[in-house]
Amino acid sequence: MSTSPSPTPSEAFELLLAGNRRFTAGSSEHPNQDAARRTETAPAQRPFAVLFGCSDSRLAAEIIFDRGLGDLFVVRTAGHVAGPEVLGSIEYAVSVLDCPLVVVLGHDTCGAVGAARAALTDGVGATGYVRDVIERVTTSVLAARAAGLTDENDIIAEHIRHTVDLLLDRSRVIADQVTAGRTAVVGLSYRLADGSARVVTTHGLPGEAAF
């Protein structure tokens, strides 16, 4: 692996956003996807960002952010619900791999959010472990309702914010990394139709208004 210094949280965020801009413009460069990169990353990994996103098949992280091998540490669950395994995976990335950026990635027309809304409105439930996913998302939907939010995109944004807050509240490791300025946590909302990622919330980025 390269011995170059790790990027700062702001630099890592700009790397990610730049890749998404290339993707939406149809000018993806497909970096770090060749045999040389495969050989370089075989001994060890130094990803510059953790991508915790929804499992939706349309959110392939390395594609929509135009990155390659060894760039992103990807964790995905339906509705980006976070249990102990997720928290442990992200803690590993920031404390052992020194990732300077954690991104929570949600998206419009999220099935998990839609199912939680239906369960609250119509009493439409689910069986098995799918119900557990819906119940975890329901907390965000209730918070959105309490805030008077009714638009689907606003509710999805609230769910993204809730997930970001959960990571910082439940993980002392992540929170301490942010406090020390070594890591930032960002919430992004992805738009399926145009491929763009919109900033919802940030923690630990200096000069955040620039984004």
JSON list of C-alpha atoms in Angstrom, two decimals:
[
{"chain": "A", "resi": 1, "resn": "MET", "atom": "CA", "xyz": [0.00, 0.00, 0.00]},
{"chain": "A", "resi": 2, "resn": "SER", "atom": "CA", "xyz": [1.00, 3.61, -0.50]},
{"chain": "A", "resi": 3, "resn": "THR", "atom": "CA", "xyz": [2.81, 5.27, 2.41]},
{"chain": "A", "resi": 4, "resn": "SER", "atom": "CA", "xyz": [1.33, 8.68, 1.62]},
{"chain": "A", "resi": 5, "resn": "PRO", "atom": "CA", "xyz": [-0.40, 10.41, 4.55]},
{"chain": "A", "resi": 6, "resn": "SER", "atom": "CA", "xyz": [-4.08, 9.66, 5.08]},
{"chain": "A", "resi": 7, "resn": "PRO", "atom": "CA", "xyz": [-6.42, 12.44, 3.96]},
{"chain": "A", "resi": 8, "resn": "THR", "atom": "CA", "xyz": [-8.05, 14.70, 6.50]},
{"chain": "A", "resi": 9, "resn": "PRO", "atom": "CA", "xyz": [-11.79, 14.30, 7.06]},
{"chain": "A", "resi": 10, "resn": "SER", "atom": "CA", "xyz": [-12.47, 17.27, 4.78]},
{"chain": "A", "resi": 11, "resn": "GLU", "atom": "CA", "xyz": [-10.15, 15.94, 2.07]},
{"chain": "A", "resi": 12, "resn": "ALA", "atom": "CA", "xyz": [-11.76, 12.51, 2.27]},
{"chain": "A", "resi": 13, "resn": "PHE", "atom": "CA", "xyz": [-15.22, 14.06, 1.96]},
{"chain": "A", "resi": 14, "resn": "GLU", "atom": "CA", "xyz": [-14.18, 16.05, -1.09]},
{"chain": "A", "resi": 15, "resn": "LEU", "atom": "CA", "xyz": [-12.72, 12.90, -2.68]},
{"chain": "A", "resi": 16, "resn": "LEU", "atom": "CA", "xyz": [-16.07, 11.20, -2.22]},
{"chain": "A", "resi": 17, "resn": "LEU", "atom": "CA", "xyz": [-18.10, 14.13, -3.52]},
{"chain": "A", "resi": 18, "resn": "ALA", "atom": "CA", "xyz": [-15.81, 14.55, -6.52]},
{"chain": "A", "resi": 19, "resn": "GLY", "atom": "CA", "xyz": [-16.38, 10.93, -7.45]},
{"chain": "A", "resi": 20, "resn": "ASN", "atom": "CA", "xyz": [-20.13, 11.36, -7.22]},
{"chain": "A", "resi": 21, "resn": "ARG", "atom": "CA", "xyz": [-19.96, 14.47, -9.39]},
{"chain": "A", "resi": 22, "resn": "ARG", "atom": "CA", "xyz": [-18.11, 12.47, -12.05]},
{"chain": "A", "resi": 23, "resn": "PHE", "atom": "CA", "xyz": [-20.70, 9.71, -11.83]},
{"chain": "A", "resi": 24, "resn": "THR", "atom": "CA", "xyz": [-23.67, 12.03, -12.22]},
{"chain": "A", "resi": 25, "resn": "ALA", "atom": "CA", "xyz": [-21.99, 13.80, -15.14]},
{"chain": "A", "resi": 26, "resn": "GLY", "atom": "CA", "xyz": [-21.36, 10.51, -16.91]},
{"chain": "A", "resi": 27, "resn": "SER", "atom": "CA", "xyz": [-17.60, 10.99, -16.75]},
{"chain": "A", "resi": 28, "resn": "SER", "atom": "CA", "xyz": [-16.56, 8.27, -14.29]},
{"chain": "A", "resi": 29, "resn": "GLU", "atom": "CA", "xyz": [-12.84, 7.55, -14.28]},
{"chain": "A", "resi": 30, "resn": "HIS", "atom": "CA", "xyz": [-13.03, 4.11, -12.60]},
{"chain": "A", "resi": 31, "resn": "PRO", "atom": "CA", "xyz": [-9.87, 4.67, -10.53]},
{"chain": "A", "resi": 32, "resn": "ASN", "atom": "CA", "xyz": [-8.00, 1.95, -8.66]},
{"chain": "A", "resi": 33, "resn": "GLN", "atom": "CA", "xyz": [-9.70, -0.89, -10.52]},
{"chain": "A", "resi": 34, "resn": "ASP", "atom": "CA", "xyz": [-6.75, -2.39, -12.39]},
{"chain": "A", "resi": 35, "resn": "ALA", "atom": "CA", "xyz": [-4.31, -5.22, -11.72]},
{"chain": "A", "resi": 36, "resn": "ALA", "atom": "CA", "xyz": [-1.73, -2.86, -10.24]},
{"chain": "A", "resi": 37, "resn": "ARG", "atom": "CA", "xyz": [-4.19, -1.68, -7.61]},
{"chain": "A", "resi": 38, "resn": "ARG", "atom": "CA", "xyz": [-5.19, -5.26, -6.87]},
{"chain": "A", "resi": 39, "resn": "THR", "atom": "CA", "xyz": [-1.54, -6.10, -6.18]},
{"chain": "A", "resi": 40, "resn": "GLU", "atom": "CA", "xyz": [-1.01, -2.94, -4.14]},
{"chain": "A", "resi": 41, "resn": "THR", "atom": "CA", "xyz": [-3.95, -3.61, -1.82]},
{"chain": "A", "resi": 42, "resn": "ALA", "atom": "CA", "xyz": [-3.34, -7.35, -1.33]},
{"chain": "A", "resi": 43, "resn": "PRO", "atom": "CA", "xyz": [-1.09, -6.98, 1.76]},
{"chain": "A", "resi": 44, "resn": "ALA", "atom": "CA", "xyz": [-3.28, -4.47, 3.63]},
{"chain": "A", "resi": 45, "resn": "GLN", "atom": "CA", "xyz": [-6.08, -1.96, 3.27]},
{"chain": "A", "resi": 46, "resn": "ARG", "atom": "CA", "xyz": [-6.21, 1.78, 3.92]},
{"chain": "A", "resi": 47, "resn": "PRO", "atom": "CA", "xyz": [-9.70, 2.93, 2.89]},
{"chain": "A", "resi": 48, "resn": "PHE", "atom": "CA", "xyz": [-10.29, 6.66, 3.11]},
{"chain": "A", "resi": 49, "resn": "ALA", "atom": "CA", "xyz": [-13.99, 6.35, 4.03]},
{"chain": "A", "resi": 50, "resn": "VAL", "atom": "CA", "xyz": [-16.52, 4.07, 5.68]},
{"chain": "A", "resi": 51, "resn": "LEU", "atom": "CA", "xyz": [-19.72, 3.85, 3.66]},
{"chain": "A", "resi": 52, "resn": "PHE", "atom": "CA", "xyz": [-22.64, 2.66, 5.79]},
{"chain": "A", "resi": 53, "resn": "GLY", "atom": "CA", "xyz": [-25.59, 2.48, 3.45]},
{"chain": "A", "resi": 54, "resn": "CYS", "atom": "CA", "xyz": [-28.86, 0.83, 2.65]},
{"chain": "A", "resi": 55, "resn": "SER", "atom": "CA", "xyz": [-28.65, -2.61, 1.06]},
{"chain": "A", "resi": 56, "resn": "ASP", "atom": "CA", "xyz": [-30.70, -1.46, -1.94]},
{"chain": "A", "resi": 57, "resn": "SER", "atom": "CA", "xyz": [-29.19, -2.94, -5.12]},
{"chain": "A", "resi": 58, "resn": "ARG", "atom": "CA", "xyz": [-29.12, 0.52, -6.74]},
{"chain": "A", "resi": 59, "resn": "LEU", "atom": "CA", "xyz": [-26.65, 1.92, -4.20]},
{"chain": "A", "resi": 60, "resn": "ALA", "atom": "CA", "xyz": [-23.40, 0.22, -5.26]},
{"chain": "A", "resi": 61, "resn": "ALA", "atom": "CA", "xyz": [-20.95, 2.45, -3.39]},
{"chain": "A", "resi": 62, "resn": "GLU", "atom": "CA", "xyz": [-17.85, 2.11, -5.56]},
{"chain": "A", "resi": 63, "resn": "ILE", "atom": "CA", "xyz": [-19.92, 2.86, -8.67]},
{"chain": "A", "resi": 64, "resn": "ILE", "atom": "CA", "xyz": [-21.90, 5.89, -7.50]},
{"chain": "A", "resi": 65, "resn": "PHE", "atom": "CA", "xyz": [-18.82, 7.46, -5.91]},
{"chain": "A", "resi": 66, "resn": "ASP", "atom": "CA", "xyz": [-16.47, 6.39, -8.73]},
{"chain": "A", "resi": 67, "resn": "ARG", "atom": "CA", "xyz": [-13.93, 4.64, -6.53]},
{"chain": "A", "resi": 68, "resn": "GLY", "atom": "CA", "xyz": [-12.06, 1.34, -6.65]},
{"chain": "A", "resi": 69, "resn": "LEU", "atom": "CA", "xyz": [-10.31, -1.38, -4.70]},
{"chain": "A", "resi": 70, "resn": "GLY", "atom": "CA", "xyz": [-9.23, -0.41, -1.20]},
{"chain": "A", "resi": 71, "resn": "ASP", "atom": "CA", "xyz": [-10.94, 3.01, -1.26]},
{"chain": "A", "resi": 72, "resn": "LEU", "atom": "CA", "xyz": [-14.13, 2.36, 0.70]},
{"chain": "A", "resi": 73, "resn": "PHE", "atom": "CA", "xyz": [-14.96, 0.20, 3.72]},
{"chain": "A", "resi": 74, "resn": "VAL", "atom": "CA", "xyz": [-18.57, -0.71, 2.96]},
{"chain": "A", "resi": 75, "resn": "VAL", "atom": "CA", "xyz": [-21.21, -1.80, 5.49]},
{"chain": "A", "resi": 76, "resn": "ARG", "atom": "CA", "xyz": [-24.79, -2.23, 4.29]},
{"chain": "A", "resi": 77, "resn": "THR", "atom": "CA", "xyz": [-28.10, -3.22, 5.87]},
{"chain": "A", "resi": 78, "resn": "ALA", "atom": "CA", "xyz": [-31.72, -2.76, 4.81]},
{"chain": "A", "resi": 79, "resn": "GLY", "atom": "CA", "xyz": [-32.76, 0.77, 5.75]},
{"chain": "A", "resi": 80, "resn": "HIS", "atom": "CA", "xyz": [-29.22, 1.33, 7.12]},
{"chain": "A", "resi": 81, "resn": "VAL", "atom": "CA", "xyz": [-30.37, 0.04, 10.51]},
{"chain": "A", "resi": 82, "resn": "ALA", "atom": "CA", "xyz": [-27.47, -0.20, 12.95]},
{"chain": "A", "resi": 83, "resn": "GLY", "atom": "CA", "xyz": [-27.02, -3.10, 15.36]},
{"chain": "A", "resi": 84, "resn": "PRO", "atom": "CA", "xyz": [-23.93, -4.26, 17.28]},
{"chain": "A", "resi": 85, "resn": "GLU", "atom": "CA", "xyz": [-22.34, -5.86, 14.21]},
{"chain": "A", "resi": 86, "resn": "VAL", "atom": "CA", "xyz": [-22.62, -2.63, 12.26]},
{"chain": "A", "resi": 87, "resn": "LEU", "atom": "CA", "xyz": [-21.23, -0.53, 15.10]},
{"chain": "A", "resi": 88, "resn": "GLY", "atom": "CA", "xyz": [-18.35, -2.94, 15.57]},
{"chain": "A", "resi": 89, "resn": "SER", "atom": "CA", "xyz": [-17.54, -2.89, 11.87]},
{"chain": "A", "resi": 90, "resn": "ILE", "atom": "CA", "xyz": [-17.48, 0.91, 11.76]},
{"chain": "A", "resi": 91, "resn": "GLU", "atom": "CA", "xyz": [-15.45, 1.11, 14.96]},
{"chain": "A", "resi": 92, "resn": "TYR", "atom": "CA", "xyz": [-12.91, -1.25, 13.41]},
{"chain": "A", "resi": 93, "resn": "ALA", "atom": "CA", "xyz": [-12.64, 0.98, 10.35]},
{"chain": "A", "resi": 94, "resn": "VAL", "atom": "CA", "xyz": [-12.10, 4.20, 12.28]},
{"chain": "A", "resi": 95, "resn": "SER", "atom": "CA", "xyz": [-9.95, 2.88, 15.14]},
{"chain": "A", "resi": 96, "resn": "VAL", "atom": "CA", "xyz": [-7.85, 0.20, 13.41]},
{"chain": "A", "resi": 97, "resn": "LEU", "atom": "CA", "xyz": [-7.85, 1.30, 9.76]},
{"chain": "A", "resi": 98, "resn": "ASP", "atom": "CA", "xyz": [-7.84, 5.02, 10.67]},
{"chain": "A", "resi": 99, "resn": "CYS", "atom": "CA", "xyz": [-10.64, 5.97, 8.27]},
{"chain": "A", "resi": 100, "resn": "PRO", "atom": "CA", "xyz": [-11.08, 9.76, 8.46]},
{"chain": "A", "resi": 101, "resn": "LEU", "atom": "CA", "xyz": [-14.68, 9.71, 7.23]},
{"chain": "A", "resi": 102, "resn": "VAL", "atom": "CA", "xyz": [-17.88, 7.82, 8.02]},
{"chain": "A", "resi": 103, "resn": "VAL", "atom": "CA", "xyz": [-20.82, 8.27, 5.65]},
{"chain": "A", "resi": 104, "resn": "VAL", "atom": "CA", "xyz": [-24.40, 7.19, 6.29]},
{"chain": "A", "resi": 105, "resn": "LEU", "atom": "CA", "xyz": [-26.05, 6.84, 2.90]},
{"chain": "A", "resi": 106, "resn": "GLY", "atom": "CA", "xyz": [-29.84, 6.78, 2.54]},
{"chain": "A", "resi": 107, "resn": "HIS", "atom": "CA", "xyz": [-31.91, 7.22, -0.59]},
{"chain": "A", "resi": 108, "resn": "ASP", "atom": "CA", "xyz": [-35.29, 8.29, -1.92]},
{"chain": "A", "resi": 109, "resn": "THR", "atom": "CA", "xyz": [-38.15, 5.77, -2.21]},
{"chain": "A", "resi": 110, "resn": "CYS", "atom": "CA", "xyz": [-36.54, 3.67, 0.52]},
{"chain": "A", "resi": 111, "resn": "GLY", "atom": "CA", "xyz": [-38.54, 0.47, 0.99]},
{"chain": "A", "resi": 112, "resn": "ALA", "atom": "CA", "xyz": [-37.76, 0.23, 4.69]},
{"chain": "A", "resi": 113, "resn": "VAL", "atom": "CA", "xyz": [-38.97, 3.76, 5.36]},
{"chain": "A", "resi": 114, "resn": "GLY", "atom": "CA", "xyz": [-42.07, 3.14, 3.24]},
{"chain": "A", "resi": 115, "resn": "ALA", "atom": "CA", "xyz": [-42.83, -0.06, 5.13]},
{"chain": "A", "resi": 116, "resn": "ALA", "atom": "CA", "xyz": [-42.47, 1.71, 8.48]},
{"chain": "A", "resi": 117, "resn": "ARG", "atom": "CA", "xyz": [-44.85, 4.45, 7.35]},
{"chain": "A", "resi": 118, "resn": "ALA", "atom": "CA", "xyz": [-47.37, 1.86, 6.16]},
{"chain": "A", "resi": 119, "resn": "ALA", "atom": "CA", "xyz": [-47.14, -0.01, 9.46]},
{"chain": "A", "resi": 120, "resn": "LEU", "atom": "CA", "xyz": [-47.94, 3.17, 11.38]},
{"chain": "A", "resi": 121, "resn": "THR", "atom": "CA", "xyz": [-50.66, 4.42, 9.04]},
{"chain": "A", "resi": 122, "resn": "ASP", "atom": "CA", "xyz": [-52.43, 1.26, 7.94]},
{"chain": "A", "resi": 123, "resn": "GLY", "atom": "CA", "xyz": [-51.24, -1.32, 10.42]},
{"chain": "A", "resi": 124, "resn": "VAL", "atom": "CA", "xyz": [-49.54, -3.23, 7.60]},
{"chain": "A", "resi": 125, "resn": "GLY", "atom": "CA", "xyz": [-46.91, -5.36, 9.25]},
{"chain": "A", "resi": 126, "resn": "ALA", "atom": "CA", "xyz": [-44.27, -7.90, 8.27]},
{"chain": "A", "resi": 127, "resn": "THR", "atom": "CA", "xyz": [-43.11, -11.25, 9.55]},
{"chain": "A", "resi": 128, "resn": "GLY", "atom": "CA", "xyz": [-39.77, -12.69, 10.57]},
{"chain": "A", "resi": 129, "resn": "TYR", "atom": "CA", "xyz": [-36.74, -10.49, 10.89]},
{"chain": "A", "resi": 130, "resn": "VAL", "atom": "CA", "xyz": [-38.12, -8.04, 8.34]},
{"chain": "A", "resi": 131, "resn": "ARG", "atom": "CA", "xyz": [-40.37, -6.82, 11.15]},
{"chain": "A", "resi": 132, "resn": "ASP", "atom": "CA", "xyz": [-37.28, -6.10, 13.24]},
{"chain": "A", "resi": 133, "resn": "VAL", "atom": "CA", "xyz": [-35.88, -3.88, 10.48]},
{"chain": "A", "resi": 134, "resn": "ILE", "atom": "CA", "xyz": [-39.17, -2.01, 10.16]},
{"chain": "A", "resi": 135, "resn": "GLU", "atom": "CA", "xyz": [-39.42, -1.49, 13.92]},
{"chain": "A", "resi": 136, "resn": "ARG", "atom": "CA", "xyz": [-35.96, 0.09, 13.99]},
{"chain": "A", "resi": 137, "resn": "VAL", "atom": "CA", "xyz": [-36.87, 2.47, 11.18]},
{"chain": "A", "resi": 138, "resn": "THR", "atom": "CA", "xyz": [-40.18, 3.34, 12.85]},
{"chain": "A", "resi": 139, "resn": "THR", "atom": "CA", "xyz": [-38.37, 5.40, 15.48]},
{"chain": "A", "resi": 140, "resn": "SER", "atom": "CA", "xyz": [-37.18, 7.78, 12.77]},
{"chain": "A", "resi": 141, "resn": "VAL", "atom": "CA", "xyz": [-40.61, 8.00, 11.17]},
{"chain": "A", "resi": 142, "resn": "LEU", "atom": "CA", "xyz": [-42.20, 8.85, 14.51]},
{"chain": "A", "resi": 143, "resn": "ALA", "atom": "CA", "xyz": [-39.57, 11.56, 15.10]},
{"chain": "A", "resi": 144, "resn": "ALA", "atom": "CA", "xyz": [-40.33, 13.00, 11.66]},
{"chain": "A", "resi": 145, "resn": "ARG", "atom": "CA", "xyz": [-44.05, 13.05, 12.46]},
{"chain": "A", "resi": 146, "resn": "ALA", "atom": "CA", "xyz": [-43.40, 14.77, 15.77]},
{"chain": "A", "resi": 147, "resn": "ALA", "atom": "CA", "xyz": [-41.47, 17.45, 13.87]},
{"chain": "A", "resi": 148, "resn": "GLY", "atom": "CA", "xyz": [-44.39, 17.93, 11.49]},
{"chain": "A", "resi": 149, "resn": "LEU", "atom": "CA", "xyz": [-42.62, 16.41, 8.49]},
{"chain": "A", "resi": 150, "resn": "THR", "atom": "CA", "xyz": [-44.88, 14.78, 5.90]},
{"chain": "A", "resi": 151, "resn": "ASP", "atom": "CA", "xyz": [-42.87, 14.84, 2.65]},
{"chain": "A", "resi": 152, "resn": "GLU", "atom": "CA", "xyz": [-41.20, 11.51, 1.88]},
{"chain": "A", "resi": 153, "resn": "ASN", "atom": "CA", "xyz": [-37.79, 13.06, 1.24]},
{"chain": "A", "resi": 154, "resn": "ASP", "atom": "CA", "xyz": [-37.95, 14.98, 4.52]},
{"chain": "A", "resi": 155, "resn": "ILE", "atom": "CA", "xyz": [-38.79, 11.78, 6.39]},
{"chain": "A", "resi": 156, "resn": "ILE", "atom": "CA", "xyz": [-35.90, 9.95, 4.72]},
{"chain": "A", "resi": 157, "resn": "ALA", "atom": "CA", "xyz": [-33.58, 12.81, 5.68]},
{"chain": "A", "resi": 158, "resn": "GLU", "atom": "CA", "xyz": [-34.78, 12.50, 9.28]},
{"chain": "A", "resi": 159, "resn": "HIS", "atom": "CA", "xyz": [-33.99, 8.78, 9.20]},
{"chain": "A", "resi": 160, "resn": "ILE", "atom": "CA", "xyz": [-30.48, 9.55, 7.94]},
{"chain": "A", "resi": 161, "resn": "ARG", "atom": "CA", "xyz": [-29.98, 12.11, 10.72]},
{"chain": "A", "resi": 162, "resn": "HIS", "atom": "CA", "xyz": [-31.29, 9.63, 13.27]},
{"chain": "A", "resi": 163, "resn": "THR", "atom": "CA", "xyz": [-28.79, 7.01, 12.09]},
{"chain": "A", "resi": 164, "resn": "VAL", "atom": "CA", "xyz": [-25.89, 9.47, 12.26]},
{"chain": "A", "resi": 165, "resn": "ASP", "atom": "CA", "xyz": [-26.91, 10.49, 15.79]},
{"chain": "A", "resi": 166, "resn": "LEU", "atom": "CA", "xyz": [-27.24, 6.84, 16.79]},
{"chain": "A", "resi": 167, "resn": "LEU", "atom": "CA", "xyz": [-23.67, 6.10, 15.69]},
{"chain": "A", "resi": 168, "resn": "LEU", "atom": "CA", "xyz": [-22.35, 9.00, 17.73]},
{"chain": "A", "resi": 169, "resn": "ASP", "atom": "CA", "xyz": [-24.55, 8.30, 20.76]},
{"chain": "A", "resi": 170, "resn": "ARG", "atom": "CA", "xyz": [-23.97, 4.55, 20.98]},
{"chain": "A", "resi": 171, "resn": "SER", "atom": "CA", "xyz": [-20.30, 4.35, 20.02]},
{"chain": "A", "resi": 172, "resn": "ARG", "atom": "CA", "xyz": [-17.79, 6.05, 22.27]},
{"chain": "A", "resi": 173, "resn": "VAL", "atom": "CA", "xyz": [-15.06, 5.03, 19.83]},
{"chain": "A", "resi": 174, "resn": "ILE", "atom": "CA", "xyz": [-16.66, 6.91, 16.92]},
{"chain": "A", "resi": 175, "resn": "ALA", "atom": "CA", "xyz": [-17.62, 9.91, 19.05]},
{"chain": "A", "resi": 176, "resn": "ASP", "atom": "CA", "xyz": [-14.09, 10.22, 20.47]},
{"chain": "A", "resi": 177, "resn": "GLN", "atom": "CA", "xyz": [-12.57, 10.08, 16.98]},
{"chain": "A", "resi": 178, "resn": "VAL", "atom": "CA", "xyz": [-14.85, 12.92, 15.90]},
{"chain": "A", "resi": 179, "resn": "THR", "atom": "CA", "xyz": [-14.09, 14.98, 19.01]},
{"chain": "A", "resi": 180, "resn": "ALA", "atom": "CA", "xyz": [-10.37, 14.52, 18.39]},
{"chain": "A", "resi": 181, "resn": "GLY", "atom": "CA", "xyz": [-10.74, 15.73, 14.81]},
{"chain": "A", "resi": 182, "resn": "ARG", "atom": "CA", "xyz": [-9.54, 12.46, 13.33]},
{"chain": "A", "resi": 183, "resn": "THR", "atom": "CA", "xyz": [-12.88, 11.43, 11.82]},
{"chain": "A", "resi": 184, "resn": "ALA", "atom": "CA", "xyz": [-16.03, 13.12, 10.52]},
{"chain": "A", "resi": 185, "resn": "VAL", "atom": "CA", "xyz": [-19.49, 11.58, 10.26]},
{"chain": "A", "resi": 186, "resn": "VAL", "atom": "CA", "xyz": [-21.70, 12.68, 7.38]},
{"chain": "A", "resi": 187, "resn": "GLY", "atom": "CA", "xyz": [-25.24, 11.83, 6.30]},
{"chain": "A", "resi": 188, "resn": "LEU", "atom": "CA", "xyz": [-26.01, 11.79, 2.58]},
{"chain": "A", "resi": 189, "resn": "SER", "atom": "CA", "xyz": [-29.26, 11.22, 0.71]},
{"chain": "A", "resi": 190, "resn": "TYR", "atom": "CA", "xyz": [-28.91, 9.61, -2.71]},
{"chain": "A", "resi": 191, "resn": "ARG", "atom": "CA", "xyz": [-31.33, 10.38, -5.53]},
{"chain": "A", "resi": 192, "resn": "LEU", "atom": "CA", "xyz": [-31.93, 7.32, -7.67]},
{"chain": "A", "resi": 193, "resn": "ALA", "atom": "CA", "xyz": [-33.04, 9.15, -10.81]},
{"chain": "A", "resi": 194, "resn": "ASP", "atom": "CA", "xyz": [-30.05, 11.48, -11.25]},
{"chain": "A", "resi": 195, "resn": "GLY", "atom": "CA", "xyz": [-27.43, 9.70, -9.17]},
{"chain": "A", "resi": 196, "resn": "SER", "atom": "CA", "xyz": [-26.58, 12.67, -6.95]},
{"chain": "A", "resi": 197, "resn": "ALA", "atom": "CA", "xyz": [-25.77, 12.51, -3.24]},
{"chain": "A", "resi": 198, "resn": "ARG", "atom": "CA", "xyz": [-27.13, 15.43, -1.17]},
{"chain": "A", "resi": 199, "resn": "VAL", "atom": "CA", "xyz": [-25.67, 16.42, 2.18]},
{"chain": "A", "resi": 200, "resn": "VAL", "atom": "CA", "xyz": [-28.17, 16.01, 5.04]},
{"chain": "A", "resi": 201, "resn": "THR", "atom": "CA", "xyz": [-25.99, 16.44, 8.13]},
{"chain": "A", "resi": 202, "resn": "THR", "atom": "CA", "xyz": [-22.32, 16.62, 9.11]},
{"chain": "A", "resi": 203, "resn": "HIS", "atom": "CA", "xyz": [-20.33, 16.24, 12.31]},
{"chain": "A", "resi": 204, "resn": "GLY", "atom": "CA", "xyz": [-16.63, 17.00, 12.58]},
{"chain": "A", "resi": 205, "resn": "LEU", "atom": "CA", "xyz": [-16.05, 18.88, 9.32]},
{"chain": "A", "resi": 206, "resn": "PRO", "atom": "CA", "xyz": [-14.39, 22.30, 9.65]},
{"chain": "A", "resi": 207, "resn": "GLY", "atom": "CA", "xyz": [-15.86, 24.85, 7.31]},
{"chain": "A", "resi": 208, "resn": "GLU", "atom": "CA", "xyz": [-18.94, 22.67, 6.81]},
{"chain": "A", "resi": 209, "resn": "ALA", "atom": "CA", "xyz": [-20.87, 25.47, 5.11]},
{"chain": "A", "resi": 210, "resn": "ALA", "atom": "CA", "xyz": [-18.51, 25.13, 2.13]},
{"chain": "A", "resi": 211, "resn": "PHE", "atom": "CA", "xyz": [-20.16, 21.86, 1.26]}
]
